[in-house]
Amino acid sequence: MSFSIALQHRFADFKLDVAFDAPAPGVIALFGPSGCGKSTTVAAIAGLLKTDAAQVMLHGQDIARLPTEHRRIGMVFQDGRLFPHMNVAANLRYGLKRAPKGPVGFDDVVALLGIGHLLARKPATLSGGERQRVAIGRALLAQPQLLLMDEPLAALDAPRKAEILPYLAQLRDAFHLPIIYVTHALEEVARLADTLVLMDAGRAIAAGPVAEIARRADLPLAARDDAGAILNARIAAHDPERMLSILDIGGAHLLVPLLNMPVETALRVRIPAREVIIATEAPRGISVHNVLQGRVRSIAPDIVHRAVLVEISVGQAVLLARITPDAVTRLVLVPGASALALVKSVAVQIL
């Protein structure tokens, strides 16, 4: 199944012209700078904005042709928007009032989001992270066929974000819903997204699997300070004596500090571009654990950092390295050239 949209709308000083398609179910992250049209796109999908032209295909149906109340869309906003006079249980059950019968049960949502101990409390007594978990639960109990989340973590501080991110990951895996997730935080994209849609000035400038879009040197995302490759991995083995775990990243092996997870666990890792060193000869007497044989795929200028971004294929995975133009010249790096990617084990971020 797939989800696709084609939206057009002209404002006085802004034009929205967004089109993309993505596999569904899965998390589709809309990512881009403030004012690029992410929230406007979500409002149009929900029917809260009447656009000049709209097509929103879900399960073979154009839901843009339906009245807003018949689209079966759950929405989660930045501020939760809970009813202050109701306790948590009543807020959750409000989502059930007009919902058709569906697979999402009250007890299942409470257990998944870890909010059973909050049911008797009022929203004013909850932390920001707790309020958002309740808001997510209310949206799920409306039995949606599509869940829209408009920067749900933007108003939270770092500890509260860290608290709620695991719940969002569980939500993605448990309910198999298509989820449109608006954010400007790359960490949230790396942790949650299956499909990444890059937006700029009202347009979707690139869309595809998150690993593919994140490592492309020719896209604006690669110019960020925190640019890097996002990879799907599998724990192949543990080496307790060396305090290391071995990850399979698609035919290549990556050593990381010892993980407390079973062998064969699937996970996602991120390798920042600034942490990848390129060599043309195997180094000797070096502390770096990962010396990966690869091939240069592409080279693109990084004007912002006065650097160069190099894509290196390693097995089926692709890494992104930020190096100087001088290094490209000295190493005679060109697309198709053989190269080694050096990555410290402690630089690999386990998501």
mmCIF file of N, CA and C in Angstrom, residues 261-306:
data_model
loop_
_atom_site.group_PDB
_atom_site.id
_atom_site.type_symbol
_atom_site.label_atom_id
_atom_site.label_comp_id
_atom_site.label_asym_id
_atom_site.label_seq_id
_atom_site.Cartn_x
_atom_site.Cartn_y
_atom_site.Cartn_z
ATOM 1 N N MET A 261 21.885 -6.082 24.141
ATOM 2 C CA MET A 261 20.755 -6.518 23.322
ATOM 3 C C MET A 261 21.097 -7.887 22.738
ATOM 4 N N PRO A 262 20.085 -8.708 22.462
ATOM 5 C CA PRO A 262 20.363 -10.044 21.914
ATOM 6 C C PRO A 262 20.909 -9.980 20.493
ATOM 7 N N VAL A 263 21.676 -11.003 20.139
ATOM 8 C CA VAL A 263 22.109 -11.173 18.753
ATOM 9 C C VAL A 263 20.872 -11.287 17.857
ATOM 10 N N GLU A 264 20.965 -10.720 16.680
ATOM 11 C CA GLU A 264 19.896 -10.660 15.673
ATOM 12 C C GLU A 264 18.930 -9.500 15.903
ATOM 13 N N THR A 265 19.132 -8.719 16.968
ATOM 14 C CA THR A 265 18.283 -7.545 17.164
ATOM 15 C C THR A 265 18.494 -6.562 16.027
ATOM 16 N N ALA A 266 17.388 -6.083 15.450
ATOM 17 C CA ALA A 266 17.469 -5.050 14.417
ATOM 18 C C ALA A 266 17.451 -3.691 15.087
ATOM 19 N N LEU A 267 18.285 -2.804 14.605
ATOM 20 C CA LEU A 267 18.326 -1.461 15.180
ATOM 21 C C LEU A 267 18.763 -0.473 14.102
ATOM 22 N N ARG A 268 18.776 0.781 14.479
ATOM 23 C CA ARG A 268 19.177 1.837 13.554
ATOM 24 C C ARG A 268 20.345 2.585 14.169
ATOM 25 N N VAL A 269 21.332 2.929 13.340
ATOM 26 C CA VAL A 269 22.492 3.664 13.833
ATOM 27 C C VAL A 269 22.693 4.907 12.983
ATOM 28 N N ARG A 270 23.411 5.852 13.560
ATOM 29 C CA ARG A 270 23.733 7.079 12.837
ATOM 30 C C ARG A 270 25.231 7.334 12.945
ATOM 31 N N ILE A 271 25.858 7.677 11.824
ATOM 32 C CA ILE A 271 27.291 7.965 11.809
ATOM 33 C C ILE A 271 27.464 9.387 11.270
ATOM 34 N N PRO A 272 27.828 10.343 12.126
ATOM 35 C CA PRO A 272 27.984 11.723 11.669
ATOM 36 C C PRO A 272 29.067 11.843 10.599
ATOM 37 N N ALA A 273 28.834 12.703 9.629
ATOM 38 C CA ALA A 273 29.792 12.889 8.529
ATOM 39 C C ALA A 273 31.135 13.398 9.040
ATOM 40 N N ARG A 274 31.107 14.197 10.099
ATOM 41 C CA ARG A 274 32.361 14.754 10.627
ATOM 42 C C ARG A 274 33.230 13.696 11.306
ATOM 43 N N GLU A 275 32.652 12.504 11.579
ATOM 44 C CA GLU A 275 33.384 11.440 12.267
ATOM 45 C C GLU A 275 33.984 10.414 11.302
ATOM 46 N N VAL A 276 33.784 10.595 10.021
ATOM 47 C CA VAL A 276 34.282 9.626 9.040
ATOM 48 C C VAL A 276 35.565 10.146 8.395
ATOM 49 N N ILE A 277 36.613 9.353 8.472
ATOM 50 C CA ILE A 277 37.906 9.683 7.868
ATOM 51 C C ILE A 277 38.078 8.828 6.616
ATOM 52 N N ILE A 278 38.634 9.410 5.571
ATOM 53 C CA ILE A 278 38.866 8.669 4.331
ATOM 54 C C ILE A 278 40.361 8.434 4.159
ATOM 55 N N ALA A 279 40.708 7.219 3.761
ATOM 56 C CA ALA A 279 42.106 6.874 3.485
ATOM 57 C C ALA A 279 42.168 6.048 2.205
ATOM 58 N N THR A 280 43.328 6.045 1.593
ATOM 59 C CA THR A 280 43.528 5.215 0.404
ATOM 60 C C THR A 280 44.444 4.034 0.692
ATOM 61 N N GLU A 281 45.050 4.022 1.894
ATOM 62 C CA GLU A 281 45.876 2.900 2.323
ATOM 63 C C GLU A 281 45.497 2.537 3.747
ATOM 64 N N ALA A 282 45.563 1.257 4.070
ATOM 65 C CA ALA A 282 45.216 0.808 5.416
ATOM 66 C C ALA A 282 46.222 1.360 6.423
ATOM 67 N N PRO A 283 45.765 2.067 7.459
ATOM 68 C CA PRO A 283 46.685 2.619 8.456
ATOM 69 C C PRO A 283 47.172 1.529 9.414
ATOM 70 N N ARG A 284 48.290 1.770 10.032
ATOM 71 C CA ARG A 284 48.850 0.844 11.019
ATOM 72 C C ARG A 284 48.995 1.577 12.347
ATOM 73 N N GLY A 285 48.844 0.813 13.440
ATOM 74 C CA GLY A 285 49.009 1.406 14.758
ATOM 75 C C GLY A 285 48.016 2.521 15.014
ATOM 76 N N ILE A 286 46.740 2.221 14.873
ATOM 77 C CA ILE A 286 45.701 3.238 15.006
ATOM 78 C C ILE A 286 44.605 2.699 15.919
ATOM 79 N N SER A 287 43.955 3.596 16.691
ATOM 80 C CA SER A 287 42.944 3.164 17.659
ATOM 81 C C SER A 287 41.581 2.924 17.017
ATOM 82 N N VAL A 288 41.369 3.395 15.788
ATOM 83 C CA VAL A 288 40.073 3.255 15.133
ATOM 84 C C VAL A 288 39.780 1.782 14.849
ATOM 85 N N HIS A 289 38.609 1.304 15.286
ATOM 86 C CA HIS A 289 38.248 -0.096 15.091
ATOM 87 C C HIS A 289 37.757 -0.395 13.680
ATOM 88 N N ASN A 290 37.051 0.559 13.086
ATOM 89 C CA ASN A 290 36.377 0.288 11.815
ATOM 90 C C ASN A 290 37.148 0.873 10.640
ATOM 91 N N VAL A 291 37.731 0.002 9.849
ATOM 92 C CA VAL A 291 38.405 0.393 8.613
ATOM 93 C C VAL A 291 37.679 -0.362 7.506
ATOM 94 N N LEU A 292 36.765 0.334 6.824
ATOM 95 C CA LEU A 292 35.809 -0.304 5.921
ATOM 96 C C LEU A 292 36.197 -0.056 4.463
ATOM 97 N N GLN A 293 36.332 -1.121 3.721
ATOM 98 C CA GLN A 293 36.636 -1.000 2.305
ATOM 99 C C GLN A 293 35.401 -0.514 1.555
ATOM 100 N N GLY A 294 35.563 0.543 0.755
ATOM 101 C CA GLY A 294 34.429 1.095 0.032
ATOM 102 C C GLY A 294 34.825 1.702 -1.288
ATOM 103 N N ARG A 295 33.874 2.414 -1.860
ATOM 104 C CA ARG A 295 34.090 3.051 -3.159
ATOM 105 C C ARG A 295 33.384 4.404 -3.163
ATOM 106 N N VAL A 296 34.036 5.413 -3.706
ATOM 107 C CA VAL A 296 33.454 6.755 -3.763
ATOM 108 C C VAL A 296 32.277 6.762 -4.741
ATOM 109 N N ARG A 297 31.136 7.217 -4.257
ATOM 110 C CA ARG A 297 29.942 7.298 -5.115
ATOM 111 C C ARG A 297 29.792 8.683 -5.724
ATOM 112 N N SER A 298 29.992 9.704 -4.886
ATOM 113 C CA SER A 298 29.838 11.069 -5.382
ATOM 114 C C SER A 298 30.615 12.027 -4.491
ATOM 115 N N ILE A 299 30.904 13.204 -5.023
ATOM 116 C CA ILE A 299 31.608 14.260 -4.294
ATOM 117 C C ILE A 299 30.871 15.558 -4.575
ATOM 118 N N ALA A 300 30.523 16.279 -3.513
ATOM 119 C CA ALA A 300 29.774 17.527 -3.675
ATOM 120 C C ALA A 300 30.356 18.596 -2.772
ATOM 121 N N PRO A 301 30.362 19.855 -3.218
ATOM 122 C CA PRO A 301 30.886 20.928 -2.380
ATOM 123 C C PRO A 301 29.972 21.201 -1.188
ATOM 124 N N ASP A 302 30.567 21.555 -0.069
ATOM 125 C CA ASP A 302 29.835 21.975 1.136
ATOM 126 C C ASP A 302 30.267 23.404 1.427
ATOM 127 N N ILE A 303 29.610 24.348 0.772
ATOM 128 C CA ILE A 303 30.007 25.754 0.842
ATOM 129 C C ILE A 303 29.944 26.284 2.262
ATOM 130 N N VAL A 304 28.919 25.862 3.011
ATOM 131 C CA VAL A 304 28.714 26.378 4.371
ATOM 132 C C VAL A 304 29.933 26.115 5.245
ATOM 133 N N HIS A 305 30.522 24.931 5.122
ATOM 134 C CA HIS A 305 31.647 24.556 5.987
ATOM 135 C C HIS A 305 32.995 24.648 5.267
ATOM 136 N N ARG A 306 32.991 25.208 4.055
ATOM 137 C CA ARG A 306 34.218 25.279 3.247
ATOM 138 C C ARG A 306 34.863 23.894 3.175
#
